[in-house]
Amino acid sequence: MDLTIEGQLYRDGAFEHGSIAIKQGKIVAIKKTIKTDNHLNVGNKLILPAGIDLHVHFRDPGFTHKEDFWTGSQAAAFGGISCVFDMPNTHPPTTTIDALKQKKQIASKKSVVDFGVYAAVCDENIGRIGELAPLCNGFKIFLGSTTHSLKLSNHHLQVALREINRTKKITLFHAEDEFCLKTHMDREQTLVDHIRCRAAECEETALKNILTNAAGLSSPIHICHLSSCEGFEMIRKRSPNISVGVTPHHLFFDVQSIKTKQTFFKVNPPIRSSFDRDALWYGVNKRHIDIFESDHAPHTEEEKNVDFDSAPSGLPGVETLYPLLLFAMKKGNITLDMLLALLCERPAQLLGIPKGKIEIGRDADFIAVDLKKTEKIAAEHLHSKCGWTPFEGFPGIFPSVMFIRGEKVVDDHQLLVKQGFGNCVGV
Ligand code: DOR
Ligand code: ZN
């Protein structure tokens, strides 16, 4: 054994004081008392599995003035996320073998958390899915235009899904229908205009199209960032290989509650009404939603501080994902079981990685956290290069210690590993 960690362990629905033994980065034993020379007792703090964020935009390469793998992965680490999966709308876009190799090289050099990468399937590379599959953790399909996006036309969807199905990789969807978006396109001055232009109907249409084309396929399909009542109704009945994610910004905001700095909350799909928000919470609590994801999509304050029409869509969130949800759990909005399922276990299962649960044989990725220590979220304490957060002033519960593969990565606001500690997972 290399190390033992002692604290309040959450297992099978209850807390009990116990110890975890770790060897070569893996959990090898979980017992009431077990101790090596290298022993860490976190006292009454809770030891929980680290989170997994299957949806981040770390902007590297190409847009590193907004974020890069060094700053983005630090934000993840301080927020208790041990593994991230990066989206392909970088520059060059991750649509070729070379671009996938380049991004993995960059991430291997810079990341302090483990990572995976997605390839985009767009109109230009639809014939290359088989070649790309061994190099990526999954495929992202944008059915509608968004920031730096790579669209796939509806008439290519069936072929794309069938090809991906042969590779057995996961497909992640940005579900807003391009034709519908074009129909609603107009001048936008406010967030209410943004909802009108990116109507819930566009999400509904895209989802219908995905469900129709996915019929009979068995590879995993993930619907990213569900945002509307209409979308929720559409996905209630779906086959078991289809999962659905929600983001904190769609769960914690509604359009009426945002009075100032409107461009900072401009995001696709949009933050909608309180009815939509409540439908998403209902979906979480009734187990229709499978995943919590941040959709961490940073832009600089300078880029956001322009007139509404010109502002880019997207907001940061990887560092606040787990803390916001831990606080929501403390308040009784979700159970701890649900939180850990949606933030740790299900993403690990979907991406096929041995993380996400305190269980013998899995990676020793944990956080230690004191639920009594609620902090006010403040951008000045966060690590994203963009320097702001939509959740300024919100209560959050941050982990004090974070382990990845048995290595202490964060302890008491200090980063303890070097750039490049993070490993590429799964491929
Ligand atoms: O608002 C968004 N921003 N939605 C997306 O789909 C992309 C993202 C970005 O990359 O900025
Ligand atoms: Zn995204």
PDB file of N, CA, C and O in Angstrom, residues 241-299:
ATOM      1  N   ASN A 241     -30.248   3.795 -23.984  1.00  0.00           N
ATOM      2  CA  ASN A 241     -28.907   4.255 -24.404  1.00  0.00           C
ATOM      3  C   ASN A 241     -28.835   5.781 -24.558  1.00  0.00           C
ATOM      4  O   ASN A 241     -27.790   6.326 -24.898  1.00  0.00           O
ATOM      5  N   ILE A 242     -29.954   6.463 -24.306  1.00  0.00           N
ATOM      6  CA  ILE A 242     -29.949   7.931 -24.430  1.00  0.00           C
ATOM      7  C   ILE A 242     -29.951   8.570 -23.041  1.00  0.00           C
ATOM      8  O   ILE A 242     -30.825   8.288 -22.220  1.00  0.00           O
ATOM      9  N   SER A 243     -28.946   9.413 -22.790  1.00  0.00           N
ATOM     10  CA  SER A 243     -28.854  10.113 -21.506  1.00  0.00           C
ATOM     11  C   SER A 243     -29.051  11.613 -21.745  1.00  0.00           C
ATOM     12  O   SER A 243     -28.897  12.094 -22.867  1.00  0.00           O
ATOM     13  N   VAL A 244     -29.369  12.305 -20.657  1.00  0.00           N
ATOM     14  CA  VAL A 244     -29.654  13.735 -20.760  1.00  0.00           C
ATOM     15  C   VAL A 244     -28.920  14.479 -19.648  1.00  0.00           C
ATOM     16  O   VAL A 244     -28.893  14.030 -18.503  1.00  0.00           O
ATOM     17  N   GLY A 245     -28.328  15.626 -19.999  1.00  0.00           N
ATOM     18  CA  GLY A 245     -27.597  16.431 -19.025  1.00  0.00           C
ATOM     19  C   GLY A 245     -28.254  17.783 -18.787  1.00  0.00           C
ATOM     20  O   GLY A 245     -28.962  18.303 -19.660  1.00  0.00           O
ATOM     21  N   VAL A 246     -28.010  18.337 -17.610  1.00  0.00           N
ATOM     22  CA  VAL A 246     -28.401  19.729 -17.331  1.00  0.00           C
ATOM     23  C   VAL A 246     -27.208  20.465 -16.736  1.00  0.00           C
ATOM     24  O   VAL A 246     -26.323  19.852 -16.147  1.00  0.00           O
ATOM     25  N   THR A 247     -27.230  21.794 -16.878  1.00  0.00           N
ATOM     26  CA  THR A 247     -26.134  22.619 -16.346  1.00  0.00           C
ATOM     27  C   THR A 247     -26.633  23.407 -15.133  1.00  0.00           C
ATOM     28  O   THR A 247     -27.837  23.699 -15.029  1.00  0.00           O
ATOM     29  N   PRO A 248     -25.715  23.830 -14.257  1.00  0.00           N
ATOM     30  CA  PRO A 248     -26.126  24.719 -13.164  1.00  0.00           C
ATOM     31  C   PRO A 248     -26.738  26.026 -13.678  1.00  0.00           C
ATOM     32  O   PRO A 248     -27.673  26.537 -13.052  1.00  0.00           O
ATOM     33  N   HIS A 249     -26.255  26.580 -14.796  1.00  0.00           N
ATOM     34  CA  HIS A 249     -26.839  27.879 -15.188  1.00  0.00           C
ATOM     35  C   HIS A 249     -28.302  27.741 -15.592  1.00  0.00           C
ATOM     36  O   HIS A 249     -29.090  28.659 -15.392  1.00  0.00           O
ATOM     37  N   HIS A 250     -28.697  26.589 -16.133  1.00  0.00           N
ATOM     38  CA  HIS A 250     -30.118  26.409 -16.436  1.00  0.00           C
ATOM     39  C   HIS A 250     -30.926  26.048 -15.179  1.00  0.00           C
ATOM     40  O   HIS A 250     -32.139  26.240 -15.157  1.00  0.00           O
ATOM     41  N   LEU A 251     -30.255  25.534 -14.166  1.00  0.00           N
ATOM     42  CA  LEU A 251     -30.962  25.160 -12.926  1.00  0.00           C
ATOM     43  C   LEU A 251     -31.054  26.316 -11.927  1.00  0.00           C
ATOM     44  O   LEU A 251     -31.973  26.366 -11.118  1.00  0.00           O
ATOM     45  N   PHE A 252     -30.073  27.221 -11.956  1.00  0.00           N
ATOM     46  CA  PHE A 252     -30.021  28.249 -10.911  1.00  0.00           C
ATOM     47  C   PHE A 252     -30.501  29.625 -11.375  1.00  0.00           C
ATOM     48  O   PHE A 252     -30.674  30.517 -10.550  1.00  0.00           O
ATOM     49  N   PHE A 253     -30.667  29.818 -12.666  1.00  0.00           N
ATOM     50  CA  PHE A 253     -31.144  31.118 -13.158  1.00  0.00           C
ATOM     51  C   PHE A 253     -32.437  30.950 -13.949  1.00  0.00           C
ATOM     52  O   PHE A 253     -32.672  29.896 -14.550  1.00  0.00           O
ATOM     53  N   ASP A 254     -33.235  32.019 -13.976  1.00  0.00           N
ATOM     54  CA  ASP A 254     -34.271  32.134 -14.993  1.00  0.00           C
ATOM     55  C   ASP A 254     -34.165  33.547 -15.527  1.00  0.00           C
ATOM     56  O   ASP A 254     -33.580  34.427 -14.882  1.00  0.00           O
ATOM     57  N   VAL A 255     -34.700  33.757 -16.718  1.00  0.00           N
ATOM     58  CA  VAL A 255     -34.425  34.997 -17.423  1.00  0.00           C
ATOM     59  C   VAL A 255     -34.901  36.227 -16.648  1.00  0.00           C
ATOM     60  O   VAL A 255     -34.253  37.277 -16.669  1.00  0.00           O
ATOM     61  N   GLN A 256     -36.007  36.069 -15.923  1.00  0.00           N
ATOM     62  CA  GLN A 256     -36.556  37.225 -15.187  1.00  0.00           C
ATOM     63  C   GLN A 256     -35.652  37.654 -14.039  1.00  0.00           C
ATOM     64  O   GLN A 256     -35.672  38.797 -13.612  1.00  0.00           O
ATOM     65  N   SER A 257     -34.866  36.716 -13.537  1.00  0.00           N
ATOM     66  CA  SER A 257     -34.044  37.026 -12.355  1.00  0.00           C
ATOM     67  C   SER A 257     -32.742  37.737 -12.732  1.00  0.00           C
ATOM     68  O   SER A 257     -32.012  38.183 -11.857  1.00  0.00           O
ATOM     69  N   ILE A 258     -32.460  37.851 -14.028  1.00  0.00           N
ATOM     70  CA  ILE A 258     -31.194  38.479 -14.439  1.00  0.00           C
ATOM     71  C   ILE A 258     -31.469  39.917 -14.860  1.00  0.00           C
ATOM     72  O   ILE A 258     -32.080  40.161 -15.896  1.00  0.00           O
ATOM     73  N   LYS A 259     -31.044  40.841 -14.032  1.00  0.00           N
ATOM     74  CA  LYS A 259     -31.399  42.240 -14.287  1.00  0.00           C
ATOM     75  C   LYS A 259     -30.245  42.996 -14.946  1.00  0.00           C
ATOM     76  O   LYS A 259     -30.455  43.884 -15.755  1.00  0.00           O
ATOM     77  N   THR A 260     -29.015  42.670 -14.555  1.00  0.00           N
ATOM     78  CA  THR A 260     -27.880  43.439 -15.065  1.00  0.00           C
ATOM     79  C   THR A 260     -26.939  42.525 -15.851  1.00  0.00           C
ATOM     80  O   THR A 260     -27.069  41.311 -15.794  1.00  0.00           O
ATOM     81  N   LYS A 261     -25.992  43.148 -16.543  1.00  0.00           N
ATOM     82  CA  LYS A 261     -24.937  42.422 -17.262  1.00  0.00           C
ATOM     83  C   LYS A 261     -25.512  41.293 -18.128  1.00  0.00           C
ATOM     84  O   LYS A 261     -25.059  40.142 -18.062  1.00  0.00           O
ATOM     85  N   GLN A 262     -26.539  41.617 -18.891  1.00  0.00           N
ATOM     86  CA  GLN A 262     -27.262  40.585 -19.643  1.00  0.00           C
ATOM     87  C   GLN A 262     -26.359  39.776 -20.586  1.00  0.00           C
ATOM     88  O   GLN A 262     -26.542  38.584 -20.735  1.00  0.00           O
ATOM     89  N   THR A 263     -25.389  40.445 -21.193  1.00  0.00           N
ATOM     90  CA  THR A 263     -24.544  39.707 -22.161  1.00  0.00           C
ATOM     91  C   THR A 263     -23.766  38.581 -21.485  1.00  0.00           C
ATOM     92  O   THR A 263     -23.442  37.585 -22.126  1.00  0.00           O
ATOM     93  N   PHE A 264     -23.501  38.753 -20.170  1.00  0.00           N
ATOM     94  CA  PHE A 264     -22.726  37.730 -19.452  1.00  0.00           C
ATOM     95  C   PHE A 264     -23.526  36.440 -19.264  1.00  0.00           C
ATOM     96  O   PHE A 264     -22.965  35.395 -18.978  1.00  0.00           O
ATOM     97  N   PHE A 265     -24.845  36.543 -19.411  1.00  0.00           N
ATOM     98  CA  PHE A 265     -25.705  35.370 -19.254  1.00  0.00           C
ATOM     99  C   PHE A 265     -26.198  34.859 -20.614  1.00  0.00           C
ATOM    100  O   PHE A 265     -27.043  33.980 -20.672  1.00  0.00           O
ATOM    101  N   LYS A 266     -25.669  35.432 -21.676  1.00  0.00           N
ATOM    102  CA  LYS A 266     -26.037  34.979 -23.023  1.00  0.00           C
ATOM    103  C   LYS A 266     -25.341  33.642 -23.263  1.00  0.00           C
ATOM    104  O   LYS A 266     -24.101  33.556 -23.199  1.00  0.00           O
ATOM    105  N   VAL A 267     -26.118  32.627 -23.506  1.00  0.00           N
ATOM    106  CA  VAL A 267     -25.578  31.279 -23.633  1.00  0.00           C
ATOM    107  C   VAL A 267     -26.527  30.474 -24.520  1.00  0.00           C
ATOM    108  O   VAL A 267     -27.712  30.788 -24.612  1.00  0.00           O
ATOM    109  N   ASN A 268     -25.991  29.456 -25.176  1.00  0.00           N
ATOM    110  CA  ASN A 268     -26.814  28.602 -26.041  1.00  0.00           C
ATOM    111  C   ASN A 268     -26.734  27.149 -25.578  1.00  0.00           C
ATOM    112  O   ASN A 268     -25.627  26.650 -25.444  1.00  0.00           O
ATOM    113  N   PRO A 269     -27.872  26.491 -25.401  1.00  0.00           N
ATOM    114  CA  PRO A 269     -29.220  27.045 -25.438  1.00  0.00           C
ATOM    115  C   PRO A 269     -29.425  28.050 -24.300  1.00  0.00           C
ATOM    116  O   PRO A 269     -28.727  27.992 -23.298  1.00  0.00           O
ATOM    117  N   PRO A 270     -30.397  28.953 -24.462  1.00  0.00           N
ATOM    118  CA  PRO A 270     -30.530  30.064 -23.526  1.00  0.00           C
ATOM    119  C   PRO A 270     -31.080  29.675 -22.155  1.00  0.00           C
ATOM    120  O   PRO A 270     -31.728  28.639 -22.000  1.00  0.00           O
ATOM    121  N   ILE A 271     -30.805  30.555 -21.193  1.00  0.00           N
ATOM    122  CA  ILE A 271     -31.475  30.498 -19.892  1.00  0.00           C
ATOM    123  C   ILE A 271     -32.900  30.987 -20.138  1.00  0.00           C
ATOM    124  O   ILE A 271     -33.091  32.068 -20.698  1.00  0.00           O
ATOM    125  N   ARG A 272     -33.902  30.174 -19.754  1.00  0.00           N
ATOM    126  CA  ARG A 272     -35.285  30.493 -20.139  1.00  0.00           C
ATOM    127  C   ARG A 272     -36.102  30.941 -18.922  1.00  0.00           C
ATOM    128  O   ARG A 272     -35.573  31.555 -18.012  1.00  0.00           O
ATOM    129  N   SER A 273     -37.387  30.577 -18.903  1.00  0.00           N
ATOM    130  CA  SER A 273     -38.291  31.083 -17.848  1.00  0.00           C
ATOM    131  C   SER A 273     -38.176  30.240 -16.587  1.00  0.00           C
ATOM    132  O   SER A 273     -37.557  29.165 -16.582  1.00  0.00           O
ATOM    133  N   SER A 274     -38.845  30.703 -15.519  1.00  0.00           N
ATOM    134  CA  SER A 274     -38.846  29.923 -14.277  1.00  0.00           C
ATOM    135  C   SER A 274     -39.602  28.597 -14.472  1.00  0.00           C
ATOM    136  O   SER A 274     -39.316  27.623 -13.787  1.00  0.00           O
ATOM    137  N   PHE A 275     -40.531  28.552 -15.420  1.00  0.00           N
ATOM    138  CA  PHE A 275     -41.236  27.283 -15.691  1.00  0.00           C
ATOM    139  C   PHE A 275     -40.268  26.253 -16.259  1.00  0.00           C
ATOM    140  O   PHE A 275     -40.288  25.080 -15.894  1.00  0.00           O
ATOM    141  N   ASP A 276     -39.432  26.729 -17.170  1.00  0.00           N
ATOM    142  CA  ASP A 276     -38.436  25.822 -17.759  1.00  0.00           C
ATOM    143  C   ASP A 276     -37.466  25.336 -16.675  1.00  0.00           C
ATOM    144  O   ASP A 276     -37.157  24.153 -16.582  1.00  0.00           O
ATOM    145  N   ARG A 277     -37.003  26.300 -15.858  1.00  0.00           N
ATOM    146  CA  ARG A 277     -36.070  25.953 -14.781  1.00  0.00           C
ATOM    147  C   ARG A 277     -36.708  24.911 -13.847  1.00  0.00           C
ATOM    148  O   ARG A 277     -36.085  23.907 -13.503  1.00  0.00           O
ATOM    149  N   ASP A 278     -37.961  25.139 -13.478  1.00  0.00           N
ATOM    150  CA  ASP A 278     -38.628  24.208 -12.564  1.00  0.00           C
ATOM    151  C   ASP A 278     -38.816  22.830 -13.202  1.00  0.00           C
ATOM    152  O   ASP A 278     -38.743  21.809 -12.519  1.00  0.00           O
ATOM    153  N   ALA A 279     -39.056  22.819 -14.510  1.00  0.00           N
ATOM    154  CA  ALA A 279     -39.197  21.525 -15.206  1.00  0.00           C
ATOM    155  C   ALA A 279     -37.878  20.742 -15.131  1.00  0.00           C
ATOM    156  O   ALA A 279     -37.882  19.517 -14.964  1.00  0.00           O
ATOM    157  N   LEU A 280     -36.759  21.460 -15.219  1.00  0.00           N
ATOM    158  CA  LEU A 280     -35.459  20.781 -15.151  1.00  0.00           C
ATOM    159  C   LEU A 280     -35.226  20.202 -13.754  1.00  0.00           C
ATOM    160  O   LEU A 280     -34.766  19.071 -13.608  1.00  0.00           O
ATOM    161  N   TRP A 281     -35.561  20.982 -12.710  1.00  0.00           N
ATOM    162  CA  TRP A 281     -35.431  20.459 -11.336  1.00  0.00           C
ATOM    163  C   TRP A 281     -36.338  19.247 -11.129  1.00  0.00           C
ATOM    164  O   TRP A 281     -35.945  18.259 -10.501  1.00  0.00           O
ATOM    165  N   TYR A 282     -37.548  19.351 -11.666  1.00  0.00           N
ATOM    166  CA  TYR A 282     -38.475  18.216 -11.573  1.00  0.00           C
ATOM    167  C   TYR A 282     -37.840  16.989 -12.244  1.00  0.00           C
ATOM    168  O   TYR A 282     -37.843  15.887 -11.692  1.00  0.00           O
ATOM    169  N   GLY A 283     -37.263  17.229 -13.419  1.00  0.00           N
ATOM    170  CA  GLY A 283     -36.607  16.137 -14.154  1.00  0.00           C
ATOM    171  C   GLY A 283     -35.470  15.510 -13.371  1.00  0.00           C
ATOM    172  O   GLY A 283     -35.290  14.290 -13.377  1.00  0.00           O
ATOM    173  N   VAL A 284     -34.701  16.358 -12.673  1.00  0.00           N
ATOM    174  CA  VAL A 284     -33.600  15.839 -11.847  1.00  0.00           C
ATOM    175  C   VAL A 284     -34.171  14.966 -10.734  1.00  0.00           C
ATOM    176  O   VAL A 284     -33.762  13.820 -10.534  1.00  0.00           O
ATOM    177  N   ASN A 285     -35.148  15.513 -10.026  1.00  0.00           N
ATOM    178  CA  ASN A 285     -35.661  14.801  -8.846  1.00  0.00           C
ATOM    179  C   ASN A 285     -36.472  13.559  -9.184  1.00  0.00           C
ATOM    180  O   ASN A 285     -36.573  12.646  -8.377  1.00  0.00           O
ATOM    181  N   LYS A 286     -37.038  13.538 -10.389  1.00  0.00           N
ATOM    182  CA  LYS A 286     -37.803  12.344 -10.803  1.00  0.00           C
ATOM    183  C   LYS A 286     -36.938  11.385 -11.627  1.00  0.00           C
ATOM    184  O   LYS A 286     -37.449  10.488 -12.280  1.00  0.00           O
ATOM    185  N   ARG A 287     -35.656  11.642 -11.624  1.00  0.00           N
ATOM    186  CA  ARG A 287     -34.673  10.753 -12.272  1.00  0.00           C
ATOM    187  C   ARG A 287     -34.823  10.650 -13.793  1.00  0.00           C
ATOM    188  O   ARG A 287     -34.533   9.628 -14.393  1.00  0.00           O
ATOM    189  N   HIS A 288     -35.301  11.736 -14.412  1.00  0.00           N
ATOM    190  CA  HIS A 288     -35.323  11.766 -15.881  1.00  0.00           C
ATOM    191  C   HIS A 288     -34.004  12.319 -16.410  1.00  0.00           C
ATOM    192  O   HIS A 288     -33.716  12.217 -17.599  1.00  0.00           O
ATOM    193  N   ILE A 289     -33.250  12.973 -15.545  1.00  0.00           N
ATOM    194  CA  ILE A 289     -31.976  13.579 -15.954  1.00  0.00           C
ATOM    195  C   ILE A 289     -30.849  12.693 -15.435  1.00  0.00           C
ATOM    196  O   ILE A 289     -30.900  12.224 -14.291  1.00  0.00           O
ATOM    197  N   ASP A 290     -29.836  12.489 -16.268  1.00  0.00           N
ATOM    198  CA  ASP A 290     -28.772  11.547 -15.922  1.00  0.00           C
ATOM    199  C   ASP A 290     -27.488  12.200 -15.458  1.00  0.00           C
ATOM    200  O   ASP A 290     -26.681  11.567 -14.785  1.00  0.00           O
ATOM    201  N   ILE A 291     -27.248  13.441 -15.899  1.00  0.00           N
ATOM    202  CA  ILE A 291     -25.909  14.012 -15.772  1.00  0.00           C
ATOM    203  C   ILE A 291     -25.979  15.492 -15.380  1.00  0.00           C
ATOM    204  O   ILE A 291     -26.812  16.232 -15.905  1.00  0.00           O
ATOM    205  N   PHE A 292     -25.067  15.892 -14.478  1.00  0.00           N
ATOM    206  CA  PHE A 292     -24.787  17.318 -14.281  1.00  0.00           C
ATOM    207  C   PHE A 292     -23.522  17.647 -15.058  1.00  0.00           C
ATOM    208  O   PHE A 292     -22.498  16.957 -14.900  1.00  0.00           O
ATOM    209  N   GLU A 293     -23.556  18.662 -15.880  1.00  0.00           N
ATOM    210  CA  GLU A 293     -22.395  19.058 -16.675  1.00  0.00           C
ATOM    211  C   GLU A 293     -22.283  20.570 -16.608  1.00  0.00           C
ATOM    212  O   GLU A 293     -23.300  21.261 -16.502  1.00  0.00           O
ATOM    213  N   SER A 294     -21.039  21.097 -16.692  1.00  0.00           N
ATOM    214  CA  SER A 294     -20.935  22.560 -16.532  1.00  0.00           C
ATOM    215  C   SER A 294     -21.152  23.314 -17.839  1.00  0.00           C
ATOM    216  O   SER A 294     -21.599  24.436 -17.841  1.00  0.00           O
ATOM    217  N   ASP A 295     -20.794  22.700 -18.990  1.00  0.00           N
ATOM    218  CA  ASP A 295     -20.692  23.452 -20.248  1.00  0.00           C
ATOM    219  C   ASP A 295     -19.828  24.701 -20.033  1.00  0.00           C
ATOM    220  O   ASP A 295     -20.172  25.801 -20.482  1.00  0.00           O
ATOM    221  N   HIS A 296     -18.716  24.504 -19.320  1.00  0.00           N
ATOM    222  CA  HIS A 296     -17.771  25.597 -19.048  1.00  0.00           C
ATOM    223  C   HIS A 296     -17.319  26.200 -20.381  1.00  0.00           C
ATOM    224  O   HIS A 296     -16.582  25.568 -21.138  1.00  0.00           O
ATOM    225  N   ALA A 297     -17.780  27.411 -20.684  1.00  0.00           N
ATOM    226  CA  ALA A 297     -17.502  28.035 -21.990  1.00  0.00           C
ATOM    227  C   ALA A 297     -17.098  29.489 -21.784  1.00  0.00           C
ATOM    228  O   ALA A 297     -17.879  30.415 -22.005  1.00  0.00           O
ATOM    229  N   PRO A 298     -15.850  29.699 -21.306  1.00  0.00           N
ATOM    230  CA  PRO A 298     -15.433  31.054 -20.929  1.00  0.00           C
ATOM    231  C   PRO A 298     -15.190  31.980 -22.123  1.00  0.00           C
ATOM    232  O   PRO A 298     -14.710  31.544 -23.174  1.00  0.00           O
ATOM    233  N   HIS A 299     -15.561  33.233 -21.940  1.00  0.00           N
ATOM    234  CA  HIS A 299     -15.172  34.335 -22.830  1.00  0.00           C
ATOM    235  C   HIS A 299     -14.657  35.439 -21.918  1.00  0.00           C
ATOM    236  O   HIS A 299     -15.076  35.524 -20.755  1.00  0.00           O
TER     237      HIS A 299
END
